[in-house]
Amino acid sequence: MKWKIPTEEHLHPGNLACQGCGASLSMRIALKALGPDTVVVIPACCWSIIDGAWPTHLLKVPVFHTAFETAAIMASAIRVAKELKGKETRVMAWAGDGGTADIGIQALSGVAERNDDIIYTMYDNEAYMNTGIQRSSSTPFGAWTTTTPEERPKDRPKKNMTAIMAAHRIPYAATATPAFPEDMLRKFAKARDIKGTRFLHIFSACPPGWKMPSELSIKAMRLAVQTKVFPLYEVEDGERYTINYWPEEEVPPEEYFKLQGRFRPLFAEPERLEHVKSLIKRNWDDLVRKHELTHGKS
C-alpha cells in the first residue's frame, strides 16, 4: 500500500524508543502535519527518554521538557509568549495517558475551559510504561499490569478522555492511530488550522507493556480500530460527532486481545471477556448514535 505522506522529516534519524513503539511513529506523523514552526512541550513520560539526553535531542523543532502535571499550562504559557511577539508558532503538548488522564488532567481541564490556543496530544499506551508498566486510568478492563497482576487484573473500564475533552466544548477533539497514517495526518493538519484548544487522542502500541512481539505493533493498532475497541472519530465544538472509519466486516475483539499477553486474564475467566465485549458494543452504539444526531441515519 502506498501512503500519501509528506517526505519531509522533522525528527533526526535514530532514537531511543523500543522497537515497534507507536509513540515514536506518531510524533513523526504529527510533525509532518504541523511543520517546522512548532514548539513541543513534553512532560515526564516515555518521550522524555525517546527525545534523548541533553544537550542534544531528537526533534528538529524546539522542545521544552517540563514536570509531569504541567504540560498543558506550560504549552499555554509558551503560546501566549509567542503571541506577544506577534508570532503564529504552533505549540503542542505531547504527553502519555498517565500524564494526561491522571496527573495532568487538572491543568488540561483549565486550559480547555479557557480555550487556550494549543494542541494537546495524548499518546495512549494504556499504562505508565516508562516507570514499569503500572496501571493508569486509561488501562482497559481486564488488562494485566505490574500493579494489576493476572490474579486481579484491572476491574474498572478505561477513562474516556475524548468524551471528557469534548464535554469542555473545545473546537476540536479527535482520535487517531499511526496504523491509519493518512487519517492521523489529516487530523493533525485540521487541528493545525483551528484556533483554541485542540485535543488529539493517539492510540499507541507499546510491545513490552502489551506483552507482544514488536513486529505486531501496527497489526495490533489496526485491529483495535477494526474490532471497535478504539474507534476513529472527531468531535467539533463538543457536539458534532463524525465517525471516520466504519469496519467493513465484524471482526471479534478476541482477534485483538489474543495478540497481547496483557489480556490473558480475559481468557482465563469467560465472564470477563463477555463483560469487556459488552462495554465495546455499548461504547460503539453510543458513538453511532452521536454520529447520527450530527449527520442523520445513513
JSON list of N, CA, C and O in Angstrom, two decimals, residues 32-88:
[
{"chain": "A", "resi": 32, "resn": "LYS", "atom": "N", "xyz": [5.00, 16.07, 10.65]},
{"chain": "A", "resi": 32, "resn": "LYS", "atom": "CA", "xyz": [4.84, 16.24, 9.20]},
{"chain": "A", "resi": 32, "resn": "LYS", "atom": "C", "xyz": [3.65, 17.13, 8.89]},
{"chain": "A", "resi": 32, "resn": "LYS", "atom": "O", "xyz": [3.65, 17.91, 7.93]},
{"chain": "A", "resi": 33, "resn": "ALA", "atom": "N", "xyz": [2.61, 17.04, 9.72]},
{"chain": "A", "resi": 33, "resn": "ALA", "atom": "CA", "xyz": [1.42, 17.87, 9.52]},
{"chain": "A", "resi": 33, "resn": "ALA", "atom": "C", "xyz": [1.61, 19.28, 10.06]},
{"chain": "A", "resi": 33, "resn": "ALA", "atom": "O", "xyz": [1.18, 20.25, 9.46]},
{"chain": "A", "resi": 34, "resn": "LEU", "atom": "N", "xyz": [2.26, 19.40, 11.22]},
{"chain": "A", "resi": 34, "resn": "LEU", "atom": "CA", "xyz": [2.36, 20.70, 11.88]},
{"chain": "A", "resi": 34, "resn": "LEU", "atom": "C", "xyz": [3.46, 21.57, 11.30]},
{"chain": "A", "resi": 34, "resn": "LEU", "atom": "O", "xyz": [3.36, 22.80, 11.31]},
{"chain": "A", "resi": 35, "resn": "GLY", "atom": "N", "xyz": [4.55, 20.97, 10.82]},
{"chain": "A", "resi": 35, "resn": "GLY", "atom": "CA", "xyz": [5.60, 21.74, 10.19]},
{"chain": "A", "resi": 35, "resn": "GLY", "atom": "C", "xyz": [6.66, 22.24, 11.16]},
{"chain": "A", "resi": 35, "resn": "GLY", "atom": "O", "xyz": [6.56, 22.06, 12.38]},
{"chain": "A", "resi": 36, "resn": "PRO", "atom": "N", "xyz": [7.69, 22.91, 10.64]},
{"chain": "A", "resi": 36, "resn": "PRO", "atom": "CA", "xyz": [8.85, 23.29, 11.45]},
{"chain": "A", "resi": 36, "resn": "PRO", "atom": "C", "xyz": [8.60, 24.42, 12.44]},
{"chain": "A", "resi": 36, "resn": "PRO", "atom": "O", "xyz": [9.33, 24.55, 13.43]},
{"chain": "A", "resi": 37, "resn": "ASP", "atom": "N", "xyz": [7.58, 25.26, 12.20]},
{"chain": "A", "resi": 37, "resn": "ASP", "atom": "CA", "xyz": [7.31, 26.36, 13.12]},
{"chain": "A", "resi": 37, "resn": "ASP", "atom": "C", "xyz": [6.42, 25.88, 14.25]},
{"chain": "A", "resi": 37, "resn": "ASP", "atom": "O", "xyz": [5.27, 26.31, 14.43]},
{"chain": "A", "resi": 38, "resn": "THR", "atom": "N", "xyz": [6.95, 24.95, 15.03]},
{"chain": "A", "resi": 38, "resn": "THR", "atom": "CA", "xyz": [6.22, 24.29, 16.11]},
{"chain": "A", "resi": 38, "resn": "THR", "atom": "C", "xyz": [7.12, 24.15, 17.32]},
{"chain": "A", "resi": 38, "resn": "THR", "atom": "O", "xyz": [8.31, 23.86, 17.17]},
{"chain": "A", "resi": 39, "resn": "VAL", "atom": "N", "xyz": [6.57, 24.35, 18.49]},
{"chain": "A", "resi": 39, "resn": "VAL", "atom": "CA", "xyz": [7.26, 24.06, 19.75]},
{"chain": "A", "resi": 39, "resn": "VAL", "atom": "C", "xyz": [6.54, 22.88, 20.40]},
{"chain": "A", "resi": 39, "resn": "VAL", "atom": "O", "xyz": [5.31, 22.85, 20.45]},
{"chain": "A", "resi": 40, "resn": "VAL", "atom": "N", "xyz": [7.31, 21.92, 20.90]},
{"chain": "A", "resi": 40, "resn": "VAL", "atom": "CA", "xyz": [6.73, 20.74, 21.54]},
{"chain": "A", "resi": 40, "resn": "VAL", "atom": "C", "xyz": [7.07, 20.75, 23.03]},
{"chain": "A", "resi": 40, "resn": "VAL", "atom": "O", "xyz": [8.23, 20.94, 23.42]},
{"chain": "A", "resi": 41, "resn": "VAL", "atom": "N", "xyz": [6.05, 20.59, 23.86]},
{"chain": "A", "resi": 41, "resn": "VAL", "atom": "CA", "xyz": [6.22, 20.53, 25.31]},
{"chain": "A", "resi": 41, "resn": "VAL", "atom": "C", "xyz": [6.02, 19.08, 25.76]},
{"chain": "A", "resi": 41, "resn": "VAL", "atom": "O", "xyz": [4.98, 18.48, 25.48]},
{"chain": "A", "resi": 42, "resn": "ILE", "atom": "N", "xyz": [7.01, 18.53, 26.44]},
{"chain": "A", "resi": 42, "resn": "ILE", "atom": "CA", "xyz": [6.97, 17.12, 26.84]},
{"chain": "A", "resi": 42, "resn": "ILE", "atom": "C", "xyz": [7.14, 17.02, 28.35]},
{"chain": "A", "resi": 42, "resn": "ILE", "atom": "O", "xyz": [8.18, 17.41, 28.89]},
{"chain": "A", "resi": 43, "resn": "PRO", "atom": "N", "xyz": [6.15, 16.47, 29.07]},
{"chain": "A", "resi": 43, "resn": "PRO", "atom": "CA", "xyz": [6.32, 16.22, 30.49]},
{"chain": "A", "resi": 43, "resn": "PRO", "atom": "C", "xyz": [7.01, 14.87, 30.71]},
{"chain": "A", "resi": 43, "resn": "PRO", "atom": "O", "xyz": [7.42, 14.22, 29.74]},
{"chain": "A", "resi": 44, "resn": "ALA", "atom": "N", "xyz": [7.13, 14.46, 31.94]},
{"chain": "A", "resi": 44, "resn": "ALA", "atom": "CA", "xyz": [7.69, 13.15, 32.24]},
{"chain": "A", "resi": 44, "resn": "ALA", "atom": "C", "xyz": [6.86, 12.06, 31.55]},
{"chain": "A", "resi": 44, "resn": "ALA", "atom": "O", "xyz": [5.64, 12.01, 31.73]},
{"chain": "A", "resi": 45, "resn": "CYS", "atom": "N", "xyz": [7.50, 11.24, 30.75]},
{"chain": "A", "resi": 45, "resn": "CYS", "atom": "CA", "xyz": [6.82, 10.16, 30.02]},
{"chain": "A", "resi": 45, "resn": "CYS", "atom": "C", "xyz": [7.88, 9.42, 29.20]},
{"chain": "A", "resi": 45, "resn": "CYS", "atom": "O", "xyz": [9.07, 9.75, 29.27]},
{"chain": "A", "resi": 46, "resn": "CYS", "atom": "N", "xyz": [7.47, 8.42, 28.43]},
{"chain": "A", "resi": 46, "resn": "CYS", "atom": "CA", "xyz": [8.42, 7.71, 27.58]},
{"chain": "A", "resi": 46, "resn": "CYS", "atom": "C", "xyz": [9.17, 8.66, 26.66]},
{"chain": "A", "resi": 46, "resn": "CYS", "atom": "O", "xyz": [10.35, 8.48, 26.38]},
{"chain": "A", "resi": 47, "resn": "TRP", "atom": "N", "xyz": [8.46, 9.71, 26.18]},
{"chain": "A", "resi": 47, "resn": "TRP", "atom": "CA", "xyz": [9.09, 10.62, 25.24]},
{"chain": "A", "resi": 47, "resn": "TRP", "atom": "C", "xyz": [10.17, 11.47, 25.88]},
{"chain": "A", "resi": 47, "resn": "TRP", "atom": "O", "xyz": [11.02, 12.04, 25.18]},
{"chain": "A", "resi": 48, "resn": "SER", "atom": "N", "xyz": [10.20, 11.57, 27.21]},
{"chain": "A", "resi": 48, "resn": "SER", "atom": "CA", "xyz": [11.33, 12.22, 27.87]},
{"chain": "A", "resi": 48, "resn": "SER", "atom": "C", "xyz": [12.62, 11.48, 27.59]},
{"chain": "A", "resi": 48, "resn": "SER", "atom": "O", "xyz": [13.70, 12.08, 27.50]},
{"chain": "A", "resi": 49, "resn": "ILE", "atom": "N", "xyz": [12.50, 10.16, 27.44]},
{"chain": "A", "resi": 49, "resn": "ILE", "atom": "CA", "xyz": [13.66, 9.32, 27.14]},
{"chain": "A", "resi": 49, "resn": "ILE", "atom": "C", "xyz": [13.92, 9.25, 25.64]},
{"chain": "A", "resi": 49, "resn": "ILE", "atom": "O", "xyz": [15.04, 9.39, 25.17]},
{"chain": "A", "resi": 50, "resn": "ILE", "atom": "N", "xyz": [12.85, 9.05, 24.88]},
{"chain": "A", "resi": 50, "resn": "ILE", "atom": "CA", "xyz": [12.97, 8.92, 23.43]},
{"chain": "A", "resi": 50, "resn": "ILE", "atom": "C", "xyz": [13.67, 10.14, 22.82]},
{"chain": "A", "resi": 50, "resn": "ILE", "atom": "O", "xyz": [14.47, 10.02, 21.88]},
{"chain": "A", "resi": 51, "resn": "ASP", "atom": "N", "xyz": [13.38, 11.31, 23.35]},
{"chain": "A", "resi": 51, "resn": "ASP", "atom": "CA", "xyz": [13.94, 12.55, 22.80]},
{"chain": "A", "resi": 51, "resn": "ASP", "atom": "C", "xyz": [15.45, 12.65, 22.96]},
{"chain": "A", "resi": 51, "resn": "ASP", "atom": "O", "xyz": [16.10, 13.42, 22.27]},
{"chain": "A", "resi": 52, "resn": "GLY", "atom": "N", "xyz": [16.03, 11.87, 23.87]},
{"chain": "A", "resi": 52, "resn": "GLY", "atom": "CA", "xyz": [17.48, 11.86, 24.03]},
{"chain": "A", "resi": 52, "resn": "GLY", "atom": "C", "xyz": [17.97, 12.72, 25.17]},
{"chain": "A", "resi": 52, "resn": "GLY", "atom": "O", "xyz": [17.21, 13.47, 25.78]},
{"chain": "A", "resi": 53, "resn": "ALA", "atom": "N", "xyz": [19.25, 12.61, 25.45]},
{"chain": "A", "resi": 53, "resn": "ALA", "atom": "CA", "xyz": [19.86, 13.29, 26.60]},
{"chain": "A", "resi": 53, "resn": "ALA", "atom": "C", "xyz": [20.37, 14.67, 26.21]},
{"chain": "A", "resi": 53, "resn": "ALA", "atom": "O", "xyz": [20.93, 14.86, 25.13]},
{"chain": "A", "resi": 54, "resn": "TRP", "atom": "N", "xyz": [20.16, 15.64, 27.11]},
{"chain": "A", "resi": 54, "resn": "TRP", "atom": "CA", "xyz": [20.70, 16.99, 26.94]},
{"chain": "A", "resi": 54, "resn": "TRP", "atom": "C", "xyz": [22.21, 16.91, 26.75]},
{"chain": "A", "resi": 54, "resn": "TRP", "atom": "O", "xyz": [22.86, 16.07, 27.39]},
{"chain": "A", "resi": 55, "resn": "PRO", "atom": "N", "xyz": [22.82, 17.71, 25.89]},
{"chain": "A", "resi": 55, "resn": "PRO", "atom": "CA", "xyz": [22.29, 18.90, 25.23]},
{"chain": "A", "resi": 55, "resn": "PRO", "atom": "C", "xyz": [21.75, 18.66, 23.81]},
{"chain": "A", "resi": 55, "resn": "PRO", "atom": "O", "xyz": [21.46, 19.60, 23.10]},
{"chain": "A", "resi": 56, "resn": "THR", "atom": "N", "xyz": [21.65, 17.42, 23.40]},
{"chain": "A", "resi": 56, "resn": "THR", "atom": "CA", "xyz": [21.07, 17.14, 22.08]},
{"chain": "A", "resi": 56, "resn": "THR", "atom": "C", "xyz": [19.66, 16.58, 22.28]},
{"chain": "A", "resi": 56, "resn": "THR", "atom": "O", "xyz": [19.29, 16.16, 23.38]},
{"chain": "A", "resi": 57, "resn": "HIS", "atom": "N", "xyz": [18.88, 16.60, 21.20]},
{"chain": "A", "resi": 57, "resn": "HIS", "atom": "CA", "xyz": [17.58, 15.95, 21.27]},
{"chain": "A", "resi": 57, "resn": "HIS", "atom": "C", "xyz": [17.14, 15.54, 19.87]},
{"chain": "A", "resi": 57, "resn": "HIS", "atom": "O", "xyz": [17.71, 15.99, 18.87]},
{"chain": "A", "resi": 58, "resn": "LEU", "atom": "N", "xyz": [16.14, 14.69, 19.82]},
{"chain": "A", "resi": 58, "resn": "LEU", "atom": "CA", "xyz": [15.74, 14.02, 18.58]},
{"chain": "A", "resi": 58, "resn": "LEU", "atom": "C", "xyz": [15.02, 14.93, 17.60]},
{"chain": "A", "resi": 58, "resn": "LEU", "atom": "O", "xyz": [15.20, 14.82, 16.39]},
{"chain": "A", "resi": 59, "resn": "LEU", "atom": "N", "xyz": [14.19, 15.82, 18.11]},
{"chain": "A", "resi": 59, "resn": "LEU", "atom": "CA", "xyz": [13.34, 16.61, 17.23]},
{"chain": "A", "resi": 59, "resn": "LEU", "atom": "C", "xyz": [14.11, 17.76, 16.60]},
{"chain": "A", "resi": 59, "resn": "LEU", "atom": "O", "xyz": [15.04, 18.31, 17.19]},
{"chain": "A", "resi": 60, "resn": "LYS", "atom": "N", "xyz": [13.67, 18.14, 15.39]},
{"chain": "A", "resi": 60, "resn": "LYS", "atom": "CA", "xyz": [14.27, 19.28, 14.70]},
{"chain": "A", "resi": 60, "resn": "LYS", "atom": "C", "xyz": [13.53, 20.58, 15.00]},
{"chain": "A", "resi": 60, "resn": "LYS", "atom": "O", "xyz": [13.77, 21.60, 14.36]},
{"chain": "A", "resi": 61, "resn": "VAL", "atom": "N", "xyz": [12.61, 20.53, 15.95]},
{"chain": "A", "resi": 61, "resn": "VAL", "atom": "CA", "xyz": [11.89, 21.72, 16.42]},
{"chain": "A", "resi": 61, "resn": "VAL", "atom": "C", "xyz": [12.22, 21.92, 17.89]},
{"chain": "A", "resi": 61, "resn": "VAL", "atom": "O", "xyz": [12.67, 20.98, 18.56]},
{"chain": "A", "resi": 62, "resn": "PRO", "atom": "N", "xyz": [11.99, 23.11, 18.44]},
{"chain": "A", "resi": 62, "resn": "PRO", "atom": "CA", "xyz": [12.27, 23.33, 19.86]},
{"chain": "A", "resi": 62, "resn": "PRO", "atom": "C", "xyz": [11.43, 22.43, 20.77]},
{"chain": "A", "resi": 62, "resn": "PRO", "atom": "O", "xyz": [10.25, 22.19, 20.50]},
{"chain": "A", "resi": 63, "resn": "VAL", "atom": "N", "xyz": [12.06, 21.96, 21.83]},
{"chain": "A", "resi": 63, "resn": "VAL", "atom": "CA", "xyz": [11.40, 21.09, 22.80]},
{"chain": "A", "resi": 63, "resn": "VAL", "atom": "C", "xyz": [11.58, 21.68, 24.20]},
{"chain": "A", "resi": 63, "resn": "VAL", "atom": "O", "xyz": [12.67, 22.13, 24.55]},
{"chain": "A", "resi": 64, "resn": "PHE", "atom": "N", "xyz": [10.50, 21.69, 24.96]},
{"chain": "A", "resi": 64, "resn": "PHE", "atom": "CA", "xyz": [10.55, 22.15, 26.34]},
{"chain": "A", "resi": 64, "resn": "PHE", "atom": "C", "xyz": [10.12, 20.98, 27.22]},
{"chain": "A", "resi": 64, "resn": "PHE", "atom": "O", "xyz": [8.97, 20.55, 27.17]},
{"chain": "A", "resi": 65, "resn": "HIS", "atom": "N", "xyz": [11.06, 20.47, 28.04]},
{"chain": "A", "resi": 65, "resn": "HIS", "atom": "CA", "xyz": [10.72, 19.39, 28.98]},
{"chain": "A", "resi": 65, "resn": "HIS", "atom": "C", "xyz": [10.21, 20.00, 30.28]},
{"chain": "A", "resi": 65, "resn": "HIS", "atom": "O", "xyz": [10.80, 20.96, 30.80]},
{"chain": "A", "resi": 66, "resn": "THR", "atom": "N", "xyz": [9.12, 19.45, 30.78]},
{"chain": "A", "resi": 66, "resn": "THR", "atom": "CA", "xyz": [8.51, 20.04, 31.96]},
{"chain": "A", "resi": 66, "resn": "THR", "atom": "C", "xyz": [8.04, 18.95, 32.92]},
{"chain": "A", "resi": 66, "resn": "THR", "atom": "O", "xyz": [8.19, 17.76, 32.65]},
{"chain": "A", "resi": 67, "resn": "ALA", "atom": "N", "xyz": [7.47, 19.37, 34.04]},
{"chain": "A", "resi": 67, "resn": "ALA", "atom": "CA", "xyz": [7.03, 18.42, 35.07]},
{"chain": "A", "resi": 67, "resn": "ALA", "atom": "C", "xyz": [5.81, 17.64, 34.62]},
{"chain": "A", "resi": 67, "resn": "ALA", "atom": "O", "xyz": [5.07, 18.05, 33.73]},
{"chain": "A", "resi": 68, "resn": "PHE", "atom": "N", "xyz": [5.58, 16.52, 35.27]},
{"chain": "A", "resi": 68, "resn": "PHE", "atom": "CA", "xyz": [4.53, 15.57, 34.91]},
{"chain": "A", "resi": 68, "resn": "PHE", "atom": "C", "xyz": [3.17, 16.25, 34.72]},
{"chain": "A", "resi": 68, "resn": "PHE", "atom": "O", "xyz": [2.44, 15.98, 33.77]},
{"chain": "A", "resi": 69, "resn": "GLU", "atom": "N", "xyz": [2.83, 17.14, 35.65]},
{"chain": "A", "resi": 69, "resn": "GLU", "atom": "CA", "xyz": [1.46, 17.67, 35.70]},
{"chain": "A", "resi": 69, "resn": "GLU", "atom": "C", "xyz": [1.29, 18.99, 34.95]},
{"chain": "A", "resi": 69, "resn": "GLU", "atom": "O", "xyz": [0.19, 19.55, 34.94]},
{"chain": "A", "resi": 70, "resn": "THR", "atom": "N", "xyz": [2.33, 19.48, 34.27]},
{"chain": "A", "resi": 70, "resn": "THR", "atom": "CA", "xyz": [2.27, 20.86, 33.78]},
{"chain": "A", "resi": 70, "resn": "THR", "atom": "C", "xyz": [2.35, 21.00, 32.27]},
{"chain": "A", "resi": 70, "resn": "THR", "atom": "O", "xyz": [2.57, 22.11, 31.77]},
{"chain": "A", "resi": 71, "resn": "ALA", "atom": "N", "xyz": [2.17, 19.94, 31.52]},
{"chain": "A", "resi": 71, "resn": "ALA", "atom": "CA", "xyz": [2.33, 20.04, 30.06]},
{"chain": "A", "resi": 71, "resn": "ALA", "atom": "C", "xyz": [1.36, 21.05, 29.44]},
{"chain": "A", "resi": 71, "resn": "ALA", "atom": "O", "xyz": [1.75, 21.90, 28.63]},
{"chain": "A", "resi": 72, "resn": "ALA", "atom": "N", "xyz": [0.10, 20.98, 29.82]},
{"chain": "A", "resi": 72, "resn": "ALA", "atom": "CA", "xyz": [-0.91, 21.84, 29.21]},
{"chain": "A", "resi": 72, "resn": "ALA", "atom": "C", "xyz": [-0.67, 23.31, 29.52]},
{"chain": "A", "resi": 72, "resn": "ALA", "atom": "O", "xyz": [-0.70, 24.17, 28.63]},
{"chain": "A", "resi": 73, "resn": "ILE", "atom": "N", "xyz": [-0.42, 23.63, 30.78]},
{"chain": "A", "resi": 73, "resn": "ILE", "atom": "CA", "xyz": [-0.26, 25.03, 31.15]},
{"chain": "A", "resi": 73, "resn": "ILE", "atom": "C", "xyz": [1.05, 25.59, 30.64]},
{"chain": "A", "resi": 73, "resn": "ILE", "atom": "O", "xyz": [1.15, 26.78, 30.29]},
{"chain": "A", "resi": 74, "resn": "MET", "atom": "N", "xyz": [2.09, 24.76, 30.58]},
{"chain": "A", "resi": 74, "resn": "MET", "atom": "CA", "xyz": [3.36, 25.24, 30.01]},
{"chain": "A", "resi": 74, "resn": "MET", "atom": "C", "xyz": [3.20, 25.54, 28.52]},
{"chain": "A", "resi": 74, "resn": "MET", "atom": "O", "xyz": [3.70, 26.55, 28.02]},
{"chain": "A", "resi": 75, "resn": "ALA", "atom": "N", "xyz": [2.49, 24.67, 27.82]},
{"chain": "A", "resi": 75, "resn": "ALA", "atom": "CA", "xyz": [2.24, 24.92, 26.40]},
{"chain": "A", "resi": 75, "resn": "ALA", "atom": "C", "xyz": [1.45, 26.21, 26.22]},
{"chain": "A", "resi": 75, "resn": "ALA", "atom": "O", "xyz": [1.73, 27.02, 25.31]},
{"chain": "A", "resi": 76, "resn": "SER", "atom": "N", "xyz": [0.47, 26.43, 27.08]},
{"chain": "A", "resi": 76, "resn": "SER", "atom": "CA", "xyz": [-0.33, 27.65, 27.01]},
{"chain": "A", "resi": 76, "resn": "SER", "atom": "C", "xyz": [0.52, 28.89, 27.24]},
{"chain": "A", "resi": 76, "resn": "SER", "atom": "O", "xyz": [0.39, 29.90, 26.54]},
{"chain": "A", "resi": 77, "resn": "ALA", "atom": "N", "xyz": [1.43, 28.82, 28.22]},
{"chain": "A", "resi": 77, "resn": "ALA", "atom": "CA", "xyz": [2.30, 29.96, 28.51]},
{"chain": "A", "resi": 77, "resn": "ALA", "atom": "C", "xyz": [3.24, 30.28, 27.34]},
{"chain": "A", "resi": 77, "resn": "ALA", "atom": "O", "xyz": [3.43, 31.45, 26.99]},
{"chain": "A", "resi": 78, "resn": "ILE", "atom": "N", "xyz": [3.78, 29.24, 26.72]},
{"chain": "A", "resi": 78, "resn": "ILE", "atom": "CA", "xyz": [4.66, 29.45, 25.57]},
{"chain": "A", "resi": 78, "resn": "ILE", "atom": "C", "xyz": [3.89, 30.05, 24.41]},
{"chain": "A", "resi": 78, "resn": "ILE", "atom": "O", "xyz": [4.37, 30.96, 23.71]},
{"chain": "A", "resi": 79, "resn": "ARG", "atom": "N", "xyz": [2.67, 29.59, 24.20]},
{"chain": "A", "resi": 79, "resn": "ARG", "atom": "CA", "xyz": [1.85, 30.14, 23.11]},
{"chain": "A", "resi": 79, "resn": "ARG", "atom": "C", "xyz": [1.56, 31.63, 23.34]},
{"chain": "A", "resi": 79, "resn": "ARG", "atom": "O", "xyz": [1.63, 32.44, 22.41]},
{"chain": "A", "resi": 80, "resn": "VAL", "atom": "N", "xyz": [1.25, 32.00, 24.58]},
{"chain": "A", "resi": 80, "resn": "VAL", "atom": "CA", "xyz": [0.99, 33.42, 24.88]},
{"chain": "A", "resi": 80, "resn": "VAL", "atom": "C", "xyz": [2.25, 34.24, 24.63]},
{"chain": "A", "resi": 80, "resn": "VAL", "atom": "O", "xyz": [2.19, 35.35, 24.07]},
{"chain": "A", "resi": 81, "resn": "ALA", "atom": "N", "xyz": [3.41, 33.70, 25.03]},
{"chain": "A", "resi": 81, "resn": "ALA", "atom": "CA", "xyz": [4.66, 34.42, 24.79]},
{"chain": "A", "resi": 81, "resn": "ALA", "atom": "C", "xyz": [4.90, 34.63, 23.30]},
{"chain": "A", "resi": 81, "resn": "ALA", "atom": "O", "xyz": [5.35, 35.70, 22.88]},
{"chain": "A", "resi": 82, "resn": "LYS", "atom": "N", "xyz": [4.59, 33.63, 22.49]},
{"chain": "A", "resi": 82, "resn": "LYS", "atom": "CA", "xyz": [4.74, 33.77, 21.04]},
{"chain": "A", "resi": 82, "resn": "LYS", "atom": "C", "xyz": [3.78, 34.82, 20.50]},
{"chain": "A", "resi": 82, "resn": "LYS", "atom": "O", "xyz": [4.14, 35.62, 19.63]},
{"chain": "A", "resi": 83, "resn": "GLU", "atom": "N", "xyz": [2.55, 34.82, 21.00]},
{"chain": "A", "resi": 83, "resn": "GLU", "atom": "CA", "xyz": [1.56, 35.81, 20.56]},
{"chain": "A", "resi": 83, "resn": "GLU", "atom": "C", "xyz": [2.02, 37.23, 20.87]},
{"chain": "A", "resi": 83, "resn": "GLU", "atom": "O", "xyz": [1.86, 38.14, 20.06]},
{"chain": "A", "resi": 84, "resn": "LEU", "atom": "N", "xyz": [2.60, 37.42, 22.06]},
{"chain": "A", "resi": 84, "resn": "LEU", "atom": "CA", "xyz": [3.07, 38.74, 22.45]},
{"chain": "A", "resi": 84, "resn": "LEU", "atom": "C", "xyz": [4.19, 39.25, 21.53]},
{"chain": "A", "resi": 84, "resn": "LEU", "atom": "O", "xyz": [4.38, 40.45, 21.40]},
{"chain": "A", "resi": 85, "resn": "LYS", "atom": "N", "xyz": [4.89, 38.32, 20.91]},
{"chain": "A", "resi": 85, "resn": "LYS", "atom": "CA", "xyz": [5.94, 38.68, 19.96]},
{"chain": "A", "resi": 85, "resn": "LYS", "atom": "C", "xyz": [5.42, 38.71, 18.52]},
{"chain": "A", "resi": 85, "resn": "LYS", "atom": "O", "xyz": [6.20, 38.84, 17.58]},
{"chain": "A", "resi": 86, "resn": "GLY", "atom": "N", "xyz": [4.09, 38.54, 18.37]},
{"chain": "A", "resi": 86, "resn": "GLY", "atom": "CA", "xyz": [3.49, 38.60, 17.05]},
{"chain": "A", "resi": 86, "resn": "GLY", "atom": "C", "xyz": [3.73, 37.38, 16.19]},
{"chain": "A", "resi": 86, "resn": "GLY", "atom": "O", "xyz": [3.64, 37.45, 14.96]},
{"chain": "A", "resi": 87, "resn": "LYS", "atom": "N", "xyz": [4.02, 36.25, 16.81]},
{"chain": "A", "resi": 87, "resn": "LYS", "atom": "CA", "xyz": [4.33, 35.04, 16.07]},
{"chain": "A", "resi": 87, "resn": "LYS", "atom": "C", "xyz": [3.13, 34.08, 16.09]},
{"chain": "A", "resi": 87, "resn": "LYS", "atom": "O", "xyz": [2.38, 34.02, 17.06]},
{"chain": "A", "resi": 88, "resn": "GLU", "atom": "N", "xyz": [3.00, 33.31, 15.01]},
{"chain": "A", "resi": 88, "resn": "GLU", "atom": "CA", "xyz": [1.92, 32.34, 14.89]},
{"chain": "A", "resi": 88, "resn": "GLU", "atom": "C", "xyz": [2.41, 30.91, 15.16]},
{"chain": "A", "resi": 88, "resn": "GLU", "atom": "O", "xyz": [1.77, 29.94, 14.74]}
]
